[in-house]
Coordinates of C-alpha atoms in Angstrom, one line a residue:
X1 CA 275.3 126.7 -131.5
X2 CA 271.9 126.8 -130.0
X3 CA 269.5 129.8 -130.7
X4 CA 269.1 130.7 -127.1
X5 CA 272.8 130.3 -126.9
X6 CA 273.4 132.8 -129.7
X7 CA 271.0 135.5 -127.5
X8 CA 273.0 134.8 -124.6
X9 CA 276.1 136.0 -126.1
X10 CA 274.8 138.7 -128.0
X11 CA 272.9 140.2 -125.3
X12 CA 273.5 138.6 -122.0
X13 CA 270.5 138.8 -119.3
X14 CA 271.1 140.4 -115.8
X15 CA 271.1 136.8 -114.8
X16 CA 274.0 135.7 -116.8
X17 CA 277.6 136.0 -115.5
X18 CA 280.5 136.2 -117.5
X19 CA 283.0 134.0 -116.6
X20 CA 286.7 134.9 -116.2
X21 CA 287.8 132.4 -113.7
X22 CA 286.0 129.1 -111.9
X23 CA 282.6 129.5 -110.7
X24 CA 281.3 130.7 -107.5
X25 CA 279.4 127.1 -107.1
X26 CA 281.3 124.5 -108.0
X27 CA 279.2 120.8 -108.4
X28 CA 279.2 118.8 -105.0
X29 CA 281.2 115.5 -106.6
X30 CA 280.6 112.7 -104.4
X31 CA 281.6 109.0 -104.8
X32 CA 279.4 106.2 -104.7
X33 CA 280.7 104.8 -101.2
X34 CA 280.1 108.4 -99.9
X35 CA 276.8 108.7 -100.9
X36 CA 275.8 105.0 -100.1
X37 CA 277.4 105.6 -96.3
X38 CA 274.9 109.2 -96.2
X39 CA 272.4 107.0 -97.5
X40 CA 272.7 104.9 -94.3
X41 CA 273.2 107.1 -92.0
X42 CA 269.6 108.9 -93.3
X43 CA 267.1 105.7 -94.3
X44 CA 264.0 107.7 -94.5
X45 CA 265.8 110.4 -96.6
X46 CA 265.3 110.6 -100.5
X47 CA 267.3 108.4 -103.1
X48 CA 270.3 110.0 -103.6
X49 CA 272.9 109.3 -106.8
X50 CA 275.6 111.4 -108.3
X51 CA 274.0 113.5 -110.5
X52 CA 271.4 114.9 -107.8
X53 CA 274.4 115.4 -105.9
X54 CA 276.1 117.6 -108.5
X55 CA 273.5 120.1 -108.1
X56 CA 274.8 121.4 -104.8
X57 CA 278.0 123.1 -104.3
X58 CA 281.1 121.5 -103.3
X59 CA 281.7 124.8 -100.8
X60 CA 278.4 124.5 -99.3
X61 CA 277.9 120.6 -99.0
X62 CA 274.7 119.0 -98.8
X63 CA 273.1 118.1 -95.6
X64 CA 270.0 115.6 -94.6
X65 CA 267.6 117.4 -92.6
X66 CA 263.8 117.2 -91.4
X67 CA 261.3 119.8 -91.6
X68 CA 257.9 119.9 -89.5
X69 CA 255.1 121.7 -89.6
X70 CA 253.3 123.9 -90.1
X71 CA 255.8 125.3 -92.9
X72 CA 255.2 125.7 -96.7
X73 CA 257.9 124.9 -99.1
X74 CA 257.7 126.7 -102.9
X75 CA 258.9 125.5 -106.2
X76 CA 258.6 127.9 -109.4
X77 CA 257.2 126.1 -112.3
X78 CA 256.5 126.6 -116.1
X79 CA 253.3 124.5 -118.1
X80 CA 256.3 121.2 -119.1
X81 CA 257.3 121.1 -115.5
X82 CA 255.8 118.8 -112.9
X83 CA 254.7 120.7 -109.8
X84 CA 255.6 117.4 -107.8
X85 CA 259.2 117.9 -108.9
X86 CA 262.3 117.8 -106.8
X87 CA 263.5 120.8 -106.3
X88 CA 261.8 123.4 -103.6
X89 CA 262.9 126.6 -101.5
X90 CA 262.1 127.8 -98.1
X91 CA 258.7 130.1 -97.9
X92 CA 261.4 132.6 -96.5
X93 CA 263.6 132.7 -99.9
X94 CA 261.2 132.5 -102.2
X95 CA 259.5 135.5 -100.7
X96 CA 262.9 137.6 -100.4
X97 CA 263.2 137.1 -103.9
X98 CA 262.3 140.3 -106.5
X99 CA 262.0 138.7 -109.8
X100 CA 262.7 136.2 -112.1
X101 CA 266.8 137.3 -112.7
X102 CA 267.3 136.8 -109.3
X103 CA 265.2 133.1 -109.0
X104 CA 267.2 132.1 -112.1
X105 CA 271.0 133.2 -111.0
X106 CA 270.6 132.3 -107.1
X107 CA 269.3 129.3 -107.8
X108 CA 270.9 128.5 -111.1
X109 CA 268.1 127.5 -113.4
X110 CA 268.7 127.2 -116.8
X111 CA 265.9 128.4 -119.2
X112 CA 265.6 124.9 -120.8
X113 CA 264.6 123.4 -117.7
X114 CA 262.8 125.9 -116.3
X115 CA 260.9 129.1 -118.6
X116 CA 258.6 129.8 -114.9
X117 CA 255.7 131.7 -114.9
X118 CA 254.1 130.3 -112.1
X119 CA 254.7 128.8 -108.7
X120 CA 253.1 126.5 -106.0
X121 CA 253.2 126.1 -102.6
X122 CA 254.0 122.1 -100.7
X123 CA 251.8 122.5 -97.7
X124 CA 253.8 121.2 -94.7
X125 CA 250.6 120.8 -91.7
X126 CA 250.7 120.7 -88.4
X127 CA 252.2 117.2 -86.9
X128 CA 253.5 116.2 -89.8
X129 CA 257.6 115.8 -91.0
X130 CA 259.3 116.0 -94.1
X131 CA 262.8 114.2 -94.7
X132 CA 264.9 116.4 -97.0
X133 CA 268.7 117.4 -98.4
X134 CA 269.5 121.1 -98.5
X135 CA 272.3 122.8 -99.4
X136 CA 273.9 125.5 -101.7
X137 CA 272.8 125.5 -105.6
X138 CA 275.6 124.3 -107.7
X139 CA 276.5 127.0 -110.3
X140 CA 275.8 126.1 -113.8
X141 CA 277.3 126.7 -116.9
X142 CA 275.1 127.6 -120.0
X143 CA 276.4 125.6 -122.8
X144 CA 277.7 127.2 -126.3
X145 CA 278.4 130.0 -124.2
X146 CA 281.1 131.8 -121.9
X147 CA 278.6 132.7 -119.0
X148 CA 277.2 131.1 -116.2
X149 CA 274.6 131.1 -113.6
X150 CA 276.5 131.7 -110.1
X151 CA 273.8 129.3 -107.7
X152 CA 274.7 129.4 -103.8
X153 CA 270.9 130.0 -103.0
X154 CA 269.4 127.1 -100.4
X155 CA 268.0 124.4 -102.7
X156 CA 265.4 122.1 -100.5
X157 CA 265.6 118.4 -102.3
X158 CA 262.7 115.5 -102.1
X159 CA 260.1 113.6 -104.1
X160 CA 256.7 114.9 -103.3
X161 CA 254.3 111.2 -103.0
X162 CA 252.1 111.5 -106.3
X163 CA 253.3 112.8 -109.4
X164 CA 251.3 115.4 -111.5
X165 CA 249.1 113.7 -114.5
X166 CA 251.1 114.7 -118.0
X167 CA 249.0 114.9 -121.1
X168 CA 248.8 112.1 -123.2
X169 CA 249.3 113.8 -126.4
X170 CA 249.7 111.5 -129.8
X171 CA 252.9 109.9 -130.5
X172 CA 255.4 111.7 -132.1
X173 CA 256.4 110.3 -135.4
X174 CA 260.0 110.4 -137.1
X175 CA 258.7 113.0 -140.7
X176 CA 261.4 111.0 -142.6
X177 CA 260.6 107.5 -142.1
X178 CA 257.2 108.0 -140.4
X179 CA 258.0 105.2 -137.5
X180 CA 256.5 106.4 -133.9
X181 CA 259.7 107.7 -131.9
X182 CA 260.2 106.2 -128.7
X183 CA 261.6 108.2 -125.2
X184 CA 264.1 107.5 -122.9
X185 CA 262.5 104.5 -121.1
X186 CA 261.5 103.4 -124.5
X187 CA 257.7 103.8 -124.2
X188 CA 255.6 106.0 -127.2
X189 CA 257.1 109.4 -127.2
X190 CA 253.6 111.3 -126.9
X191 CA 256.0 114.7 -125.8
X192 CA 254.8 117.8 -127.9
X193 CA 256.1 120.6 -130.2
X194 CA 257.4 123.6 -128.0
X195 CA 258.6 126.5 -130.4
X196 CA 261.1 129.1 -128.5
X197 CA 261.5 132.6 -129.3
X198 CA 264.3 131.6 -131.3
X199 CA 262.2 129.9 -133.7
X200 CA 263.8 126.1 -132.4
X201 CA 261.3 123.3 -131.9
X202 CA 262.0 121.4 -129.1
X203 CA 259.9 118.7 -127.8
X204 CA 258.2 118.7 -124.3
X205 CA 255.8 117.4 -121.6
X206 CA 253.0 119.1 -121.0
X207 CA 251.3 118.8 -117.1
X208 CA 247.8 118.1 -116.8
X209 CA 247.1 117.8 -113.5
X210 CA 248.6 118.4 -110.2
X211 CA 247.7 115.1 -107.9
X212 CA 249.5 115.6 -104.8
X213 CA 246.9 117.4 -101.8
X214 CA 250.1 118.9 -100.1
X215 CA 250.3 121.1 -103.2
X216 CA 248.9 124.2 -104.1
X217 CA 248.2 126.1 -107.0
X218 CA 249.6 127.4 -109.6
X219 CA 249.6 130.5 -108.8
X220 CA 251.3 133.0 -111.1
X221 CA 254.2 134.5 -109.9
X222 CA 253.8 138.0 -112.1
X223 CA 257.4 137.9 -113.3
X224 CA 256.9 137.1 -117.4
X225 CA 258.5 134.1 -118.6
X226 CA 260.7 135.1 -121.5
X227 CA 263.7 137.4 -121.2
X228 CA 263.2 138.6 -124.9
X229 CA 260.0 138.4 -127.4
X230 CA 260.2 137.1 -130.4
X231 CA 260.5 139.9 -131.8
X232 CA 263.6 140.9 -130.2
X233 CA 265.1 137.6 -130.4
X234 CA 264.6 137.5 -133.8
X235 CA 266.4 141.2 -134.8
X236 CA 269.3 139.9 -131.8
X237 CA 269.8 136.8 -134.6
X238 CA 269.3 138.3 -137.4
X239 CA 273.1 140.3 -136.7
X240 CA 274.7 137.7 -135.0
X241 CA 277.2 136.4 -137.6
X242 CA 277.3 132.9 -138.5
X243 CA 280.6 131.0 -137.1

């Protein structure tokens, strides 16, 4: 069981729900065929697979849409995430929302993806379009634990043109047999050391530069990014009995 999985149960956040029943959200499952015929009926629309499907909810659907200017689009961010990610919400939600508990449960964003912090704005201008899919969040369950994030907020779904510039940090090398780890696509993993308040060392991109003109910022959103400090998380761990 994970550290931040071992907090969760000993001391929920508001923005954990425990669950007694099936979520709120269910995942959107779609097959192939389904999502190859949406696919045609929408050309100019963003890829779409399975698993970007999943993330809306099977009561709410997903739906192709196109938004025109002038309109801003936000997207909360933390230093590992890219600002030219996929995932955005309307100027109107993000500025109905209060804080970080209710960004993380309407929107179901798990802490490992997402620690925010900050936000930026995608610039829509005047005369211009933007193809998109929008829908309901998918609720989410947080693994190693019996809560979940409930999701039904309006998630707004497309690849901004340029991706942000990562840092280039030095490979990371296995400490037992001192070979240069590789990532997923098999390139150098040059990913650094991120240390939690749980004291668990977990590797992670860090962004360097935001490249796309249609985005702005970051901007700090003034909501903290940690639900406890390490202090707390430490004296939460230090009575939670071993399984």
């Amino acid at each position: 069981q994970s550290g931040s999985a071992k907090l969760i149960n000993a001391m929920p956040p508001k923005w954990a729900k425990k669950r007694a029943g099936p979520m709120e959200h269910p995942p959107l499952r779609m097959e192939k065929e389904k999502i190859r015929k949406l696919m045609k009926e929408n050309p100019n629309h963003p890829k779409l697979d399975e698993s970007i499907a999943a993330t809306f909810s099977k009561n709410g659907g997903i739906r192709a849409d196109i938004i025109t200017g002038p309109t801003k689009l936000y997207r909360i961010i933390d230093p590992s995430n890219e600002a030219a990610g996929m995932f955005w919400i309307s100027e109107a939600d993000f500025k109905a929302l209060k804080d970080r508990d209710e960004w993380r449960r309407k929107f179901a964003v798990k802490p490992e993806w997402n620690q925010n912090g900050w936000f930026v704005e995608y610039e829509v201008k005047a005369g211009e379009s933007l193809s998109v899919w929008r829908g309901s969040a998918a609720s989410q369950q947080l693994d190693g634990t019996q809560h979940y994030l409930e999701g039904g907020g309006e998630q707004i779904v497309f690849f901004p043109s340029n991706r942000d510039k990562m840092i280039e940090a030095l490979p990371r090398v296995d400490r037992k047999t001192g070979k240069i780890l590789a990532d997923h696509t098999g390139a150098q993993d040059r990913r650094v050391e991120f240390t939690d308040v749980t004291g668990e060392s977990l590797p992670t991109k860090l962004r360097a530069k935001i490249t796309d003109t249609h985005i702005n910022g970051p901007i700090v959103t003034g909501w903290g990014t940690s639900d406890y400090t390490a202090q707390q998380a430490k004296r939460i761990l230090l009575t939670v009995p071993e399984p």
